[in-house]
Amino acid sequence: MARFASSVVGKEETVEITDREWLLAHERAMVLGGQARLMAIVNVTPDSFSDGGHHAAVEDAVSYSLRCLEEGADILDIGGESTRPGAEPVSAAQEQDRVLPVIEALSRQTDALISIDTYRAETARLALMAGAHIINDVYGLQREPEIAAVAASFRAGVCMMHTGRGREVLADPIADQTLFFQQSLAIAAAAQVLPATIVLDPGFGFAKETVEVNMDLMARFDELHGLGFPLLVGTSRKRFLGTLSGREATERDHATATTSVLLRMQGASVFRVHNVKVNRDALAVADAMLAAKTRI
């Protein structure tokens, strides 16, 4: 059991987070709670905002993925379409041509846990057949709801991300998170997605354009535990960190690690990052602090 302290209305409250098993496809599972978990970003794209084109070739993506595992990644998140604002859309066929050979190669060469970063039901199905274990959907199952049935049929892990894109957003950030996730969870329940396969991602940077919006969400992050699911976060190299630090995207890893620690102390379980090594070290210190708190 991990104990997370947070300040609420001028007083310190303690949130108890027990270890829980995250069920994944192909009869795999991961324990979330007492140890921070790292999801390495592997963009098989020419135009992602900080590493576009670096891993576009299958061999480069596989080599980079293996290096991430050596540096401490628990999950490899393979994506074939950039989600940055203004990115050119790609077809399902283009996306699949990019990601499936990488997933197939990694499945042959390693026993690593693999996530497919997609909102498309057919891409998710093919990726799971190729060996992926987790669906990471930046539209929270709401763009192609059929993806929920795919997840259920494979008993795949599902990461539902909150987004404000293409919809009206409530003024209160936690109220908007709750409204959005209620809709996502209803889609999942209708498709008989097992609750033990679900994690939620508040979607830092996705239609959260200002520093203030992102920092308000971070400051109130502990309130998201009321949703009842483990929490995954992806602040890595986001624009709001560039505004705060004055640094370009590839130079924001230390700022990212700072947010990882802050969010870990509020109970985040999984961290989706570009730089595994820097975040691993920072989170090792955070985990040691949390372990010390349980002894006090």
PDB file of C-alpha atoms in Angstrom:
ATOM      1  CA  MET A   1       0.000   0.000   0.000  1.00  0.00           C
ATOM      2  CA  ALA A   2       1.225   3.490  -0.846  1.00  0.00           C
ATOM      3  CA  ARG A   3       0.167   6.604   1.025  1.00  0.00           C
ATOM      4  CA  PHE A   4      -0.163   9.910  -0.804  1.00  0.00           C
ATOM      5  CA  ALA A   5      -0.467  13.208   1.053  1.00  0.00           C
ATOM      6  CA  SER A   6      -2.248  16.154  -0.518  1.00  0.00           C
ATOM      7  CA  SER A   7      -3.393  19.566   0.667  1.00  0.00           C
ATOM      8  CA  VAL A   8      -7.119  20.188   0.361  1.00  0.00           C
ATOM      9  CA  VAL A   9      -8.772  23.404   1.566  1.00  0.00           C
ATOM     10  CA  GLY A  10      -5.839  24.309   3.775  1.00  0.00           C
ATOM     11  CA  LYS A  11      -5.442  20.957   5.472  1.00  0.00           C
ATOM     12  CA  GLU A  12      -3.429  17.868   4.664  1.00  0.00           C
ATOM     13  CA  GLU A  13      -5.338  14.755   3.713  1.00  0.00           C
ATOM     14  CA  THR A  14      -3.895  11.304   3.104  1.00  0.00           C
ATOM     15  CA  VAL A  15      -5.067   9.161   0.217  1.00  0.00           C
ATOM     16  CA  GLU A  16      -4.434   5.453   0.576  1.00  0.00           C
ATOM     17  CA  ILE A  17      -3.632   3.781  -2.757  1.00  0.00           C
ATOM     18  CA  THR A  18      -3.528   0.011  -2.641  1.00  0.00           C
ATOM     19  CA  ASP A  19      -1.711  -2.068  -5.226  1.00  0.00           C
ATOM     20  CA  ARG A  20      -4.035  -3.328  -7.902  1.00  0.00           C
ATOM     21  CA  GLU A  21      -3.566  -5.594 -10.879  1.00  0.00           C
ATOM     22  CA  TRP A  22      -3.994  -4.035 -14.322  1.00  0.00           C
ATOM     23  CA  LEU A  23      -5.235  -6.826 -16.593  1.00  0.00           C
ATOM     24  CA  LEU A  24      -3.789  -6.828 -20.114  1.00  0.00           C
ATOM     25  CA  ALA A  25      -4.206  -8.799 -23.333  1.00  0.00           C
ATOM     26  CA  HIS A  26      -2.568 -12.183 -23.927  1.00  0.00           C
ATOM     27  CA  GLU A  27      -3.009 -13.120 -20.250  1.00  0.00           C
ATOM     28  CA  ARG A  28      -0.529 -10.515 -19.053  1.00  0.00           C
ATOM     29  CA  ALA A  29      -0.910  -8.143 -16.102  1.00  0.00           C
ATOM     30  CA  MET A  30       0.948  -5.379 -14.290  1.00  0.00           C
ATOM     31  CA  VAL A  31       0.738  -4.331 -10.650  1.00  0.00           C
ATOM     32  CA  LEU A  32       0.046  -0.612 -10.258  1.00  0.00           C
ATOM     33  CA  GLY A  33       0.365   1.346  -7.044  1.00  0.00           C
ATOM     34  CA  GLY A  34       3.497   1.030  -4.953  1.00  0.00           C
ATOM     35  CA  GLN A  35       5.950   1.443  -7.840  1.00  0.00           C
ATOM     36  CA  ALA A  36       5.840   4.086 -10.551  1.00  0.00           C
ATOM     37  CA  ARG A  37       5.590   2.563 -14.021  1.00  0.00           C
ATOM     38  CA  LEU A  38       7.133   4.063 -17.166  1.00  0.00           C
ATOM     39  CA  MET A  39       5.550   4.012 -20.613  1.00  0.00           C
ATOM     40  CA  ALA A  40       8.089   4.905 -23.303  1.00  0.00           C
ATOM     41  CA  ILE A  41       6.834   6.982 -26.235  1.00  0.00           C
ATOM     42  CA  VAL A  42       7.822   5.413 -29.564  1.00  0.00           C
ATOM     43  CA  ASN A  43       6.515   7.614 -32.372  1.00  0.00           C
ATOM     44  CA  VAL A  44       6.734   5.882 -35.728  1.00  0.00           C
ATOM     45  CA  THR A  45       5.872   9.153 -37.438  1.00  0.00           C
ATOM     46  CA  PRO A  46       7.578  11.847 -39.540  1.00  0.00           C
ATOM     47  CA  ASP A  47       5.927  14.789 -37.772  1.00  0.00           C
ATOM     48  CA  SER A  48       5.561  14.283 -34.009  1.00  0.00           C
ATOM     49  CA  PHE A  49       6.322  17.495 -32.149  1.00  0.00           C
ATOM     50  CA  SER A  50       9.646  16.577 -30.513  1.00  0.00           C
ATOM     51  CA  ASP A  51      10.919  13.428 -32.218  1.00  0.00           C
ATOM     52  CA  GLY A  52       9.214  13.276 -35.592  1.00  0.00           C
ATOM     53  CA  GLY A  53      11.177  11.208 -38.106  1.00  0.00           C
ATOM     54  CA  HIS A  54      13.662   9.848 -35.561  1.00  0.00           C
ATOM     55  CA  HIS A  55      12.085   6.384 -35.495  1.00  0.00           C
ATOM     56  CA  ALA A  56      10.139   6.299 -38.744  1.00  0.00           C
ATOM     57  CA  ALA A  57      11.980   3.232 -40.064  1.00  0.00           C
ATOM     58  CA  VAL A  58      11.048  -0.096 -38.496  1.00  0.00           C
ATOM     59  CA  GLU A  59      14.651  -0.890 -37.597  1.00  0.00           C
ATOM     60  CA  ASP A  60      15.113   2.486 -35.901  1.00  0.00           C
ATOM     61  CA  ALA A  61      11.869   2.158 -33.950  1.00  0.00           C
ATOM     62  CA  VAL A  62      12.753  -1.343 -32.757  1.00  0.00           C
ATOM     63  CA  SER A  63      16.297  -0.332 -31.794  1.00  0.00           C
ATOM     64  CA  TYR A  64      15.009   2.692 -29.890  1.00  0.00           C
ATOM     65  CA  SER A  65      12.383   0.549 -28.143  1.00  0.00           C
ATOM     66  CA  LEU A  66      15.005  -1.938 -26.993  1.00  0.00           C
ATOM     67  CA  ARG A  67      17.074   0.920 -25.606  1.00  0.00           C
ATOM     68  CA  CYS A  68      14.044   2.214 -23.702  1.00  0.00           C
ATOM     69  CA  LEU A  69      13.609  -1.216 -22.123  1.00  0.00           C
ATOM     70  CA  GLU A  70      17.258  -1.226 -21.063  1.00  0.00           C
ATOM     71  CA  GLU A  71      16.749   2.202 -19.465  1.00  0.00           C
ATOM     72  CA  GLY A  72      13.818   1.011 -17.403  1.00  0.00           C
ATOM     73  CA  ALA A  73      10.631   1.272 -19.475  1.00  0.00           C
ATOM     74  CA  ASP A  74       7.804  -1.009 -18.383  1.00  0.00           C
ATOM     75  CA  ILE A  75       5.653  -0.405 -21.471  1.00  0.00           C
ATOM     76  CA  LEU A  76       6.400   0.575 -25.070  1.00  0.00           C
ATOM     77  CA  ASP A  77       3.724   2.852 -26.556  1.00  0.00           C
ATOM     78  CA  ILE A  78       3.799   2.617 -30.352  1.00  0.00           C
ATOM     79  CA  GLY A  79       2.070   5.377 -32.311  1.00  0.00           C
ATOM     80  CA  GLY A  80       1.673   5.950 -36.029  1.00  0.00           C
ATOM     81  CA  GLU A  81      -0.143   9.289 -36.159  1.00  0.00           C
ATOM     82  CA  SER A  82       0.946  12.548 -34.582  1.00  0.00           C
ATOM     83  CA  THR A  83      -1.542  14.063 -32.126  1.00  0.00           C
ATOM     84  CA  ARG A  84       0.087  17.512 -32.045  1.00  0.00           C
ATOM     85  CA  PRO A  85      -2.210  20.441 -32.921  1.00  0.00           C
ATOM     86  CA  GLY A  86      -2.303  21.011 -36.673  1.00  0.00           C
ATOM     87  CA  ALA A  87      -0.762  17.659 -37.578  1.00  0.00           C
ATOM     88  CA  GLU A  88      -1.688  16.204 -40.954  1.00  0.00           C
ATOM     89  CA  PRO A  89      -4.161  13.331 -40.561  1.00  0.00           C
ATOM     90  CA  VAL A  90      -3.151   9.919 -41.857  1.00  0.00           C
ATOM     91  CA  SER A  91      -5.299   7.105 -43.168  1.00  0.00           C
ATOM     92  CA  ALA A  92      -5.890   3.909 -41.250  1.00  0.00           C
ATOM     93  CA  ALA A  93      -3.785   2.065 -43.816  1.00  0.00           C
ATOM     94  CA  GLN A  94      -0.858   4.472 -43.359  1.00  0.00           C
ATOM     95  CA  GLU A  95      -1.075   4.174 -39.591  1.00  0.00           C
ATOM     96  CA  GLN A  96      -1.146   0.383 -39.745  1.00  0.00           C
ATOM     97  CA  ASP A  97       1.747   0.216 -42.207  1.00  0.00           C
ATOM     98  CA  ARG A  98       3.823   2.201 -39.707  1.00  0.00           C
ATOM     99  CA  VAL A  99       2.995   0.462 -36.446  1.00  0.00           C
ATOM    100  CA  LEU A 100       2.252  -3.187 -37.210  1.00  0.00           C
ATOM    101  CA  PRO A 101       5.765  -4.189 -38.382  1.00  0.00           C
ATOM    102  CA  VAL A 102       7.238  -2.589 -35.241  1.00  0.00           C
ATOM    103  CA  ILE A 103       4.826  -4.399 -32.926  1.00  0.00           C
ATOM    104  CA  GLU A 104       5.406  -7.696 -34.723  1.00  0.00           C
ATOM    105  CA  ALA A 105       9.194  -7.323 -34.469  1.00  0.00           C
ATOM    106  CA  LEU A 106       9.090  -6.388 -30.773  1.00  0.00           C
ATOM    107  CA  SER A 107       6.761  -9.294 -30.029  1.00  0.00           C
ATOM    108  CA  ARG A 108       9.234 -11.662 -31.638  1.00  0.00           C
ATOM    109  CA  GLN A 109      12.326 -10.221 -29.984  1.00  0.00           C
ATOM    110  CA  THR A 110      11.079  -9.397 -26.465  1.00  0.00           C
ATOM    111  CA  ASP A 111       8.408 -10.163 -23.907  1.00  0.00           C
ATOM    112  CA  ALA A 112       7.865  -6.420 -23.387  1.00  0.00           C
ATOM    113  CA  LEU A 113       4.440  -4.997 -22.710  1.00  0.00           C
ATOM    114  CA  ILE A 114       3.322  -3.117 -25.821  1.00  0.00           C
ATOM    115  CA  SER A 115       0.714  -0.397 -26.147  1.00  0.00           C
ATOM    116  CA  ILE A 116      -0.864   0.772 -29.379  1.00  0.00           C
ATOM    117  CA  ASP A 117      -1.514   4.530 -29.445  1.00  0.00           C
ATOM    118  CA  THR A 118      -4.621   4.739 -31.625  1.00  0.00           C
ATOM    119  CA  TYR A 119      -8.269   5.769 -31.616  1.00  0.00           C
ATOM    120  CA  ARG A 120      -9.123   3.484 -34.561  1.00  0.00           C
ATOM    121  CA  ALA A 121     -10.869   0.207 -33.784  1.00  0.00           C
ATOM    122  CA  GLU A 122      -9.378  -1.684 -36.731  1.00  0.00           C
ATOM    123  CA  THR A 123      -5.831  -0.523 -35.996  1.00  0.00           C
ATOM    124  CA  ALA A 124      -6.300  -1.599 -32.382  1.00  0.00           C
ATOM    125  CA  ARG A 125      -7.583  -5.025 -33.443  1.00  0.00           C
ATOM    126  CA  LEU A 126      -4.681  -5.646 -35.796  1.00  0.00           C
ATOM    127  CA  ALA A 127      -2.154  -4.392 -33.238  1.00  0.00           C
ATOM    128  CA  LEU A 128      -3.520  -6.724 -30.577  1.00  0.00           C
ATOM    129  CA  MET A 129      -3.350  -9.611 -33.038  1.00  0.00           C
ATOM    130  CA  ALA A 130       0.272  -8.652 -33.731  1.00  0.00           C
ATOM    131  CA  GLY A 131       1.113  -8.864 -30.031  1.00  0.00           C
ATOM    132  CA  ALA A 132       0.098  -5.589 -28.355  1.00  0.00           C
ATOM    133  CA  HIS A 133      -1.349  -5.718 -24.846  1.00  0.00           C
ATOM    134  CA  ILE A 134      -2.821  -2.243 -24.299  1.00  0.00           C
ATOM    135  CA  ILE A 135      -4.941   0.245 -26.271  1.00  0.00           C
ATOM    136  CA  ASN A 136      -4.060   3.888 -25.587  1.00  0.00           C
ATOM    137  CA  ASP A 137      -6.899   6.009 -26.989  1.00  0.00           C
ATOM    138  CA  VAL A 138      -6.479   9.806 -26.929  1.00  0.00           C
ATOM    139  CA  TYR A 139     -10.220  10.217 -27.536  1.00  0.00           C
ATOM    140  CA  GLY A 140     -11.248   8.066 -24.580  1.00  0.00           C
ATOM    141  CA  LEU A 141     -13.192   5.560 -26.755  1.00  0.00           C
ATOM    142  CA  GLN A 142     -15.442   8.375 -27.973  1.00  0.00           C
ATOM    143  CA  ARG A 143     -14.211   8.892 -31.553  1.00  0.00           C
ATOM    144  CA  GLU A 144     -14.668   5.266 -32.621  1.00  0.00           C
ATOM    145  CA  PRO A 145     -16.723   3.610 -29.850  1.00  0.00           C
ATOM    146  CA  GLU A 146     -16.295   0.249 -31.614  1.00  0.00           C
ATOM    147  CA  ILE A 147     -12.791   0.200 -30.160  1.00  0.00           C
ATOM    148  CA  ALA A 148     -14.321  -0.750 -26.811  1.00  0.00           C
ATOM    149  CA  ALA A 149     -15.636  -4.024 -28.218  1.00  0.00           C
ATOM    150  CA  VAL A 150     -12.169  -4.747 -29.618  1.00  0.00           C
ATOM    151  CA  ALA A 151     -10.642  -4.169 -26.193  1.00  0.00           C
ATOM    152  CA  ALA A 152     -13.218  -6.408 -24.537  1.00  0.00           C
ATOM    153  CA  SER A 153     -12.733  -9.266 -27.008  1.00  0.00           C
ATOM    154  CA  PHE A 154      -8.979  -9.364 -26.282  1.00  0.00           C
ATOM    155  CA  ARG A 155      -9.330  -8.407 -22.600  1.00  0.00           C
ATOM    156  CA  ALA A 156      -6.782  -5.733 -23.449  1.00  0.00           C
ATOM    157  CA  GLY A 157      -5.608  -3.017 -21.137  1.00  0.00           C
ATOM    158  CA  VAL A 158      -7.313   0.277 -21.989  1.00  0.00           C
ATOM    159  CA  CYS A 159      -6.028   3.775 -21.366  1.00  0.00           C
ATOM    160  CA  MET A 160      -8.822   6.309 -21.805  1.00  0.00           C
ATOM    161  CA  MET A 161      -7.491   9.837 -22.227  1.00  0.00           C
ATOM    162  CA  HIS A 162      -9.480  13.004 -21.576  1.00  0.00           C
ATOM    163  CA  THR A 163      -9.524  15.579 -24.322  1.00  0.00           C
ATOM    164  CA  GLY A 164     -11.237  18.900 -24.869  1.00  0.00           C
ATOM    165  CA  ARG A 165     -10.813  18.794 -28.630  1.00  0.00           C
ATOM    166  CA  GLY A 166     -14.010  19.059 -30.631  1.00  0.00           C
ATOM    167  CA  ARG A 167     -16.309  19.648 -27.654  1.00  0.00           C
ATOM    168  CA  GLU A 168     -17.428  22.306 -25.202  1.00  0.00           C
ATOM    169  CA  VAL A 169     -15.445  22.201 -21.978  1.00  0.00           C
ATOM    170  CA  LEU A 170     -16.798  22.941 -18.511  1.00  0.00           C
ATOM    171  CA  ALA A 171     -15.095  25.765 -16.636  1.00  0.00           C
ATOM    172  CA  ASP A 172     -14.210  23.568 -13.673  1.00  0.00           C
ATOM    173  CA  PRO A 173     -11.415  21.163 -14.778  1.00  0.00           C
ATOM    174  CA  ILE A 174     -12.358  18.307 -12.468  1.00  0.00           C
ATOM    175  CA  ALA A 175     -16.041  18.576 -13.343  1.00  0.00           C
ATOM    176  CA  ASP A 176     -15.099  18.372 -17.021  1.00  0.00           C
ATOM    177  CA  GLN A 177     -12.851  15.366 -16.405  1.00  0.00           C
ATOM    178  CA  THR A 178     -15.701  13.654 -14.569  1.00  0.00           C
ATOM    179  CA  LEU A 179     -18.235  14.383 -17.299  1.00  0.00           C
ATOM    180  CA  PHE A 180     -15.917  13.158 -20.042  1.00  0.00           C
ATOM    181  CA  PHE A 181     -14.910   9.978 -18.251  1.00  0.00           C
ATOM    182  CA  GLN A 182     -18.501   9.142 -17.339  1.00  0.00           C
ATOM    183  CA  GLN A 183     -19.202   9.019 -21.066  1.00  0.00           C
ATOM    184  CA  SER A 184     -16.091   6.941 -21.784  1.00  0.00           C
ATOM    185  CA  LEU A 185     -16.824   4.515 -18.974  1.00  0.00           C
ATOM    186  CA  ALA A 186     -20.405   4.118 -20.177  1.00  0.00           C
ATOM    187  CA  ILE A 187     -19.092   3.111 -23.621  1.00  0.00           C
ATOM    188  CA  ALA A 188     -16.724   0.638 -21.964  1.00  0.00           C
ATOM    189  CA  ALA A 189     -19.439  -0.841 -19.769  1.00  0.00           C
ATOM    190  CA  ALA A 190     -21.804  -1.287 -22.721  1.00  0.00           C
ATOM    191  CA  ALA A 191     -19.064  -3.268 -24.504  1.00  0.00           C
ATOM    192  CA  GLN A 192     -18.373  -5.308 -21.348  1.00  0.00           C
ATOM    193  CA  VAL A 193     -14.850  -3.984 -20.909  1.00  0.00           C
ATOM    194  CA  LEU A 194     -13.604  -5.257 -17.553  1.00  0.00           C
ATOM    195  CA  PRO A 195     -13.009  -2.464 -15.005  1.00  0.00           C
ATOM    196  CA  ALA A 196      -9.706  -4.124 -14.063  1.00  0.00           C
ATOM    197  CA  THR A 197      -8.386  -3.400 -17.577  1.00  0.00           C
ATOM    198  CA  ILE A 198      -8.974   0.374 -17.379  1.00  0.00           C
ATOM    199  CA  VAL A 199      -6.679   3.275 -16.513  1.00  0.00           C
ATOM    200  CA  LEU A 200      -7.496   6.958 -17.007  1.00  0.00           C
ATOM    201  CA  ASP A 201      -5.331   9.789 -18.354  1.00  0.00           C
ATOM    202  CA  PRO A 202      -6.356  13.426 -17.686  1.00  0.00           C
ATOM    203  CA  GLY A 203      -4.778  14.495 -20.988  1.00  0.00           C
ATOM    204  CA  PHE A 204      -2.392  17.291 -20.072  1.00  0.00           C
ATOM    205  CA  GLY A 205      -1.972  19.610 -23.056  1.00  0.00           C
ATOM    206  CA  PHE A 206      -4.927  18.296 -25.063  1.00  0.00           C
ATOM    207  CA  ALA A 207      -7.114  21.377 -25.624  1.00  0.00           C
ATOM    208  CA  LYS A 208      -5.624  22.726 -22.408  1.00  0.00           C
ATOM    209  CA  GLU A 209      -3.823  25.595 -24.056  1.00  0.00           C
ATOM    210  CA  THR A 210      -2.542  27.736 -21.199  1.00  0.00           C
ATOM    211  CA  VAL A 211      -0.050  27.171 -18.429  1.00  0.00           C
ATOM    212  CA  GLU A 212      -2.747  28.053 -15.907  1.00  0.00           C
ATOM    213  CA  VAL A 213      -5.182  25.383 -17.138  1.00  0.00           C
ATOM    214  CA  ASN A 214      -2.542  22.670 -16.991  1.00  0.00           C
ATOM    215  CA  MET A 215      -1.206  23.765 -13.611  1.00  0.00           C
ATOM    216  CA  ASP A 216      -4.709  23.992 -12.135  1.00  0.00           C
ATOM    217  CA  LEU A 217      -5.315  20.422 -13.264  1.00  0.00           C
ATOM    218  CA  MET A 218      -1.997  19.352 -11.757  1.00  0.00           C
ATOM    219  CA  ALA A 219      -2.751  21.115  -8.476  1.00  0.00           C
ATOM    220  CA  ARG A 220      -6.079  19.293  -8.183  1.00  0.00           C
ATOM    221  CA  PHE A 221      -4.871  15.986  -9.587  1.00  0.00           C
ATOM    222  CA  ASP A 222      -5.551  14.063  -6.380  1.00  0.00           C
ATOM    223  CA  GLU A 223      -9.287  14.719  -6.834  1.00  0.00           C
ATOM    224  CA  LEU A 224      -9.236  12.404  -9.864  1.00  0.00           C
ATOM    225  CA  HIS A 225      -8.845   9.412  -7.542  1.00  0.00           C
ATOM    226  CA  GLY A 226     -12.556   9.805  -6.922  1.00  0.00           C
ATOM    227  CA  LEU A 227     -13.125   8.263 -10.361  1.00  0.00           C
ATOM    228  CA  GLY A 228     -11.922   4.958  -8.927  1.00  0.00           C
ATOM    229  CA  PHE A 229      -9.301   3.942 -11.501  1.00  0.00           C
ATOM    230  CA  PRO A 230      -5.485   4.048 -11.707  1.00  0.00           C
ATOM    231  CA  LEU A 231      -4.157   7.200 -13.334  1.00  0.00           C
ATOM    232  CA  LEU A 232      -1.686   7.538 -16.205  1.00  0.00           C
ATOM    233  CA  VAL A 233      -0.136  10.913 -17.040  1.00  0.00           C
ATOM    234  CA  GLY A 234       1.599  12.319 -20.091  1.00  0.00           C
ATOM    235  CA  THR A 235       3.202  15.702 -19.515  1.00  0.00           C
ATOM    236  CA  SER A 236       6.362  14.851 -21.426  1.00  0.00           C
ATOM    237  CA  ARG A 237       7.844  17.852 -23.257  1.00  0.00           C
ATOM    238  CA  LYS A 238       4.426  19.518 -23.489  1.00  0.00           C
ATOM    239  CA  ARG A 239       4.094  23.121 -24.615  1.00  0.00           C
ATOM    240  CA  PHE A 240       3.160  24.428 -21.181  1.00  0.00           C
ATOM    241  CA  LEU A 241       6.505  23.169 -19.879  1.00  0.00           C
ATOM    242  CA  GLY A 242       8.216  25.078 -22.670  1.00  0.00           C
ATOM    243  CA  THR A 243       6.405  28.230 -21.623  1.00  0.00           C
ATOM    244  CA  LEU A 244       7.459  27.732 -18.010  1.00  0.00           C
ATOM    245  CA  SER A 245      11.068  26.795 -18.738  1.00  0.00           C
ATOM    246  CA  GLY A 246      11.744  28.788 -21.897  1.00  0.00           C
ATOM    247  CA  ARG A 247      13.144  25.650 -23.539  1.00  0.00           C
ATOM    248  CA  GLU A 248      12.522  23.929 -26.848  1.00  0.00           C
ATOM    249  CA  ALA A 249      10.720  20.567 -26.908  1.00  0.00           C
ATOM    250  CA  THR A 250      13.816  18.359 -26.841  1.00  0.00           C
ATOM    251  CA  GLU A 251      15.196  20.283 -23.850  1.00  0.00           C
ATOM    252  CA  ARG A 252      12.180  19.823 -21.565  1.00  0.00           C
ATOM    253  CA  ASP A 253      13.040  16.466 -19.982  1.00  0.00           C
ATOM    254  CA  HIS A 254      14.057  17.911 -16.609  1.00  0.00           C
ATOM    255  CA  ALA A 255      10.846  19.937 -16.438  1.00  0.00           C
ATOM    256  CA  THR A 256       8.979  16.769 -17.369  1.00  0.00           C
ATOM    257  CA  ALA A 257      10.669  14.827 -14.569  1.00  0.00           C
ATOM    258  CA  THR A 258       9.641  17.538 -12.124  1.00  0.00           C
ATOM    259  CA  THR A 259       5.995  17.100 -13.092  1.00  0.00           C
ATOM    260  CA  SER A 260       6.395  13.326 -12.851  1.00  0.00           C
ATOM    261  CA  VAL A 261       7.512  13.633  -9.244  1.00  0.00           C
ATOM    262  CA  LEU A 262       4.759  16.124  -8.373  1.00  0.00           C
ATOM    263  CA  LEU A 263       2.105  13.879  -9.875  1.00  0.00           C
ATOM    264  CA  ARG A 264       3.572  10.737  -8.345  1.00  0.00           C
ATOM    265  CA  MET A 265       3.268  12.319  -4.924  1.00  0.00           C
ATOM    266  CA  GLN A 266      -0.429  12.766  -5.718  1.00  0.00           C
ATOM    267  CA  GLY A 267      -0.898   9.156  -6.738  1.00  0.00           C
ATOM    268  CA  ALA A 268      -0.232   8.853 -10.474  1.00  0.00           C
ATOM    269  CA  SER A 269       0.697   5.283 -11.376  1.00  0.00           C
ATOM    270  CA  VAL A 270       1.977   5.314 -14.989  1.00  0.00           C
ATOM    271  CA  PHE A 271       4.119   7.966 -16.694  1.00  0.00           C
ATOM    272  CA  ARG A 272       4.203   8.286 -20.489  1.00  0.00           C
ATOM    273  CA  VAL A 273       7.576   9.872 -21.318  1.00  0.00           C
ATOM    274  CA  HIS A 274      10.114  10.485 -24.057  1.00  0.00           C
ATOM    275  CA  ASN A 275      13.196  10.248 -21.818  1.00  0.00           C
ATOM    276  CA  VAL A 276      12.938   7.072 -19.764  1.00  0.00           C
ATOM    277  CA  LYS A 277      16.260   7.413 -17.958  1.00  0.00           C
ATOM    278  CA  VAL A 278      15.703  10.892 -16.507  1.00  0.00           C
ATOM    279  CA  ASN A 279      12.163  10.111 -15.364  1.00  0.00           C
ATOM    280  CA  ARG A 280      13.184   6.726 -13.953  1.00  0.00           C
ATOM    281  CA  ASP A 281      15.745   8.367 -11.695  1.00  0.00           C
ATOM    282  CA  ALA A 282      13.361  11.095 -10.551  1.00  0.00           C
ATOM    283  CA  LEU A 283      10.568   8.624  -9.845  1.00  0.00           C
ATOM    284  CA  ALA A 284      12.898   6.311  -7.928  1.00  0.00           C
ATOM    285  CA  VAL A 285      13.424   9.160  -5.465  1.00  0.00           C
ATOM    286  CA  ALA A 286       9.683   9.863  -5.325  1.00  0.00           C
ATOM    287  CA  ASP A 287       8.929   6.194  -4.644  1.00  0.00           C
ATOM    288  CA  ALA A 288      11.514   6.142  -1.862  1.00  0.00           C
ATOM    289  CA  MET A 289       9.856   9.189  -0.286  1.00  0.00           C
ATOM    290  CA  LEU A 290       6.431   7.573  -0.501  1.00  0.00           C
ATOM    291  CA  ALA A 291       7.815   4.408   1.088  1.00  0.00           C
ATOM    292  CA  ALA A 292       9.258   6.531   3.907  1.00  0.00           C
ATOM    293  CA  LYS A 293       5.862   8.150   4.487  1.00  0.00           C
ATOM    294  CA  THR A 294       4.284   4.738   5.016  1.00  0.00           C
ATOM    295  CA  ARG A 295       6.821   4.056   7.798  1.00  0.00           C
ATOM    296  CA  ILE A 296       6.148   7.285   9.669  1.00  0.00           C
TER     297      ILE A 296
END
